[in-house]
Amino acid sequence: MERVGKLQRIYLSVKDVKVVVRPYKTRTAFTKLSSPPTISLNEYLIDDEEVLEYLILREMIHIKLNMYPPIRYTGGLSYAEKFDSVLHFFAKEKVEEIRKRW
């Protein structure tokens, strides 16, 4: 998990992120944008490395879009479109395949 987090921090230029693993009944992962930002992951989903990598990447994209206003407030694109434009590490088909695992 540490390796995955380091790679995503390098790719997205997001620093000082805390990762917490807890059991959740319905959540896959979520992010608190406090200082430092905290990513909480569902412990039942971290055994699959591909799912783990996707979840960390997804949450770091949320952090990036909320921390850097020039990215967040560029005109013409919705938040979802900006999110998808940053999520280029996985092909759309791969994202759908990973999402079906949980």
mmCIF file of C-alpha atoms in Angstrom:
data_model
loop_
_atom_site.group_PDB
_atom_site.id
_atom_site.type_symbol
_atom_site.label_atom_id
_atom_site.label_comp_id
_atom_site.label_asym_id
_atom_site.label_seq_id
_atom_site.Cartn_x
_atom_site.Cartn_y
_atom_site.Cartn_z
ATOM 1 C CA MET A 1 0.000 0.000 0.000
ATOM 2 C CA GLU A 2 2.854 2.382 0.787
ATOM 3 C CA ARG A 3 4.344 1.873 -2.695
ATOM 4 C CA VAL A 4 1.013 2.634 -4.353
ATOM 5 C CA GLY A 5 0.573 5.820 -2.321
ATOM 6 C CA LYS A 6 4.073 7.044 -3.146
ATOM 7 C CA LEU A 7 3.542 6.499 -6.858
ATOM 8 C CA GLN A 8 0.247 8.383 -6.857
ATOM 9 C CA ARG A 9 1.767 11.285 -4.883
ATOM 10 C CA ILE A 10 4.511 11.543 -7.496
ATOM 11 C CA TYR A 11 2.098 11.371 -10.442
ATOM 12 C CA LEU A 12 -0.386 13.868 -9.018
ATOM 13 C CA SER A 13 1.977 16.153 -7.073
ATOM 14 C CA VAL A 14 -0.107 15.674 -3.924
ATOM 15 C CA LYS A 15 1.950 15.708 -0.726
ATOM 16 C CA ASP A 16 1.435 15.052 2.965
ATOM 17 C CA VAL A 17 -1.483 12.650 2.628
ATOM 18 C CA LYS A 18 -2.402 10.423 5.553
ATOM 19 C CA VAL A 19 -3.931 7.004 4.769
ATOM 20 C CA VAL A 20 -6.152 5.233 7.314
ATOM 21 C CA VAL A 21 -7.595 1.718 6.945
ATOM 22 C CA ARG A 22 -10.826 0.869 8.802
ATOM 23 C CA PRO A 23 -13.728 -1.540 8.406
ATOM 24 C CA TYR A 24 -16.730 0.100 6.751
ATOM 25 C CA LYS A 25 -20.020 -1.564 5.907
ATOM 26 C CA THR A 26 -20.918 0.517 2.858
ATOM 27 C CA ARG A 27 -18.063 2.902 2.021
ATOM 28 C CA THR A 28 -15.201 2.032 -0.303
ATOM 29 C CA ALA A 29 -13.062 5.061 0.473
ATOM 30 C CA PHE A 30 -13.422 8.738 1.285
ATOM 31 C CA THR A 31 -11.270 11.784 1.873
ATOM 32 C CA LYS A 32 -11.185 14.479 4.521
ATOM 33 C CA LEU A 33 -9.627 17.644 3.142
ATOM 34 C CA SER A 34 -8.328 18.753 6.520
ATOM 35 C CA SER A 35 -4.660 19.411 7.080
ATOM 36 C CA PRO A 36 -3.108 16.984 6.266
ATOM 37 C CA PRO A 37 -5.669 15.434 3.913
ATOM 38 C CA THR A 38 -6.719 11.978 5.092
ATOM 39 C CA ILE A 39 -7.774 9.096 2.863
ATOM 40 C CA SER A 40 -9.839 6.444 4.633
ATOM 41 C CA LEU A 41 -9.957 3.041 2.949
ATOM 42 C CA ASN A 42 -12.246 0.100 3.611
ATOM 43 C CA GLU A 43 -10.110 -2.721 5.028
ATOM 44 C CA TYR A 44 -12.244 -5.321 3.229
ATOM 45 C CA LEU A 45 -11.152 -3.985 -0.176
ATOM 46 C CA ILE A 46 -7.403 -3.603 0.234
ATOM 47 C CA ASP A 47 -6.438 -7.215 -0.482
ATOM 48 C CA ASP A 48 -6.815 -6.665 -4.229
ATOM 49 C CA GLU A 49 -3.848 -4.490 -5.232
ATOM 50 C CA GLU A 50 -5.543 -3.164 -8.371
ATOM 51 C CA VAL A 51 -8.613 -2.073 -6.386
ATOM 52 C CA LEU A 52 -6.352 -0.502 -3.769
ATOM 53 C CA GLU A 53 -4.383 1.394 -6.406
ATOM 54 C CA TYR A 54 -7.574 2.676 -8.021
ATOM 55 C CA LEU A 55 -9.101 3.779 -4.696
ATOM 56 C CA ILE A 56 -5.994 5.688 -3.645
ATOM 57 C CA LEU A 57 -5.710 7.296 -7.065
ATOM 58 C CA ARG A 58 -9.386 8.273 -7.045
ATOM 59 C CA GLU A 59 -9.145 9.886 -3.622
ATOM 60 C CA MET A 60 -5.919 11.704 -4.492
ATOM 61 C CA ILE A 61 -7.601 13.144 -7.566
ATOM 62 C CA HIS A 62 -10.335 14.529 -5.306
ATOM 63 C CA ILE A 63 -7.636 16.068 -3.099
ATOM 64 C CA LYS A 64 -5.860 17.570 -6.102
ATOM 65 C CA LEU A 65 -9.037 19.052 -7.554
ATOM 66 C CA ASN A 66 -9.974 20.607 -4.215
ATOM 67 C CA MET A 67 -6.501 21.858 -3.259
ATOM 68 C CA TYR A 68 -5.544 23.563 -6.491
ATOM 69 C CA PRO A 69 -8.200 26.134 -7.496
ATOM 70 C CA PRO A 70 -6.840 26.665 -11.035
ATOM 71 C CA ILE A 71 -7.751 23.063 -11.790
ATOM 72 C CA ARG A 72 -11.068 23.205 -9.958
ATOM 73 C CA TYR A 73 -12.346 26.458 -11.451
ATOM 74 C CA THR A 74 -11.360 26.241 -15.085
ATOM 75 C CA GLY A 75 -14.367 27.189 -17.142
ATOM 76 C CA GLY A 76 -16.485 24.969 -19.275
ATOM 77 C CA LEU A 77 -15.807 21.624 -17.619
ATOM 78 C CA SER A 78 -17.857 20.007 -14.891
ATOM 79 C CA TYR A 79 -16.150 18.499 -11.843
ATOM 80 C CA ALA A 80 -16.792 15.022 -13.278
ATOM 81 C CA GLU A 81 -15.167 15.958 -16.593
ATOM 82 C CA LYS A 82 -12.116 17.377 -14.810
ATOM 83 C CA PHE A 83 -11.954 14.257 -12.637
ATOM 84 C CA ASP A 84 -12.078 11.992 -15.695
ATOM 85 C CA SER A 85 -9.401 14.047 -17.453
ATOM 86 C CA VAL A 86 -7.024 13.468 -14.526
ATOM 87 C CA LEU A 87 -7.961 9.767 -14.255
ATOM 88 C CA HIS A 88 -5.815 8.734 -17.204
ATOM 89 C CA PHE A 89 -3.854 6.085 -15.327
ATOM 90 C CA PHE A 90 -6.585 3.517 -16.006
ATOM 91 C CA ALA A 91 -8.489 2.856 -19.217
ATOM 92 C CA LYS A 92 -12.270 3.373 -18.861
ATOM 93 C CA GLU A 93 -12.860 -0.350 -19.373
ATOM 94 C CA LYS A 94 -10.398 -1.142 -16.589
ATOM 95 C CA VAL A 95 -12.128 1.310 -14.232
ATOM 96 C CA GLU A 96 -15.475 -0.406 -14.853
ATOM 97 C CA GLU A 97 -13.901 -3.826 -14.273
ATOM 98 C CA ILE A 98 -12.335 -2.674 -10.976
ATOM 99 C CA ARG A 99 -15.575 -1.053 -9.777
ATOM 100 C CA LYS A 100 -17.440 -4.342 -10.276
ATOM 101 C CA ARG A 101 -15.159 -6.032 -7.734
ATOM 102 C CA TRP A 102 -16.717 -4.263 -4.786
#
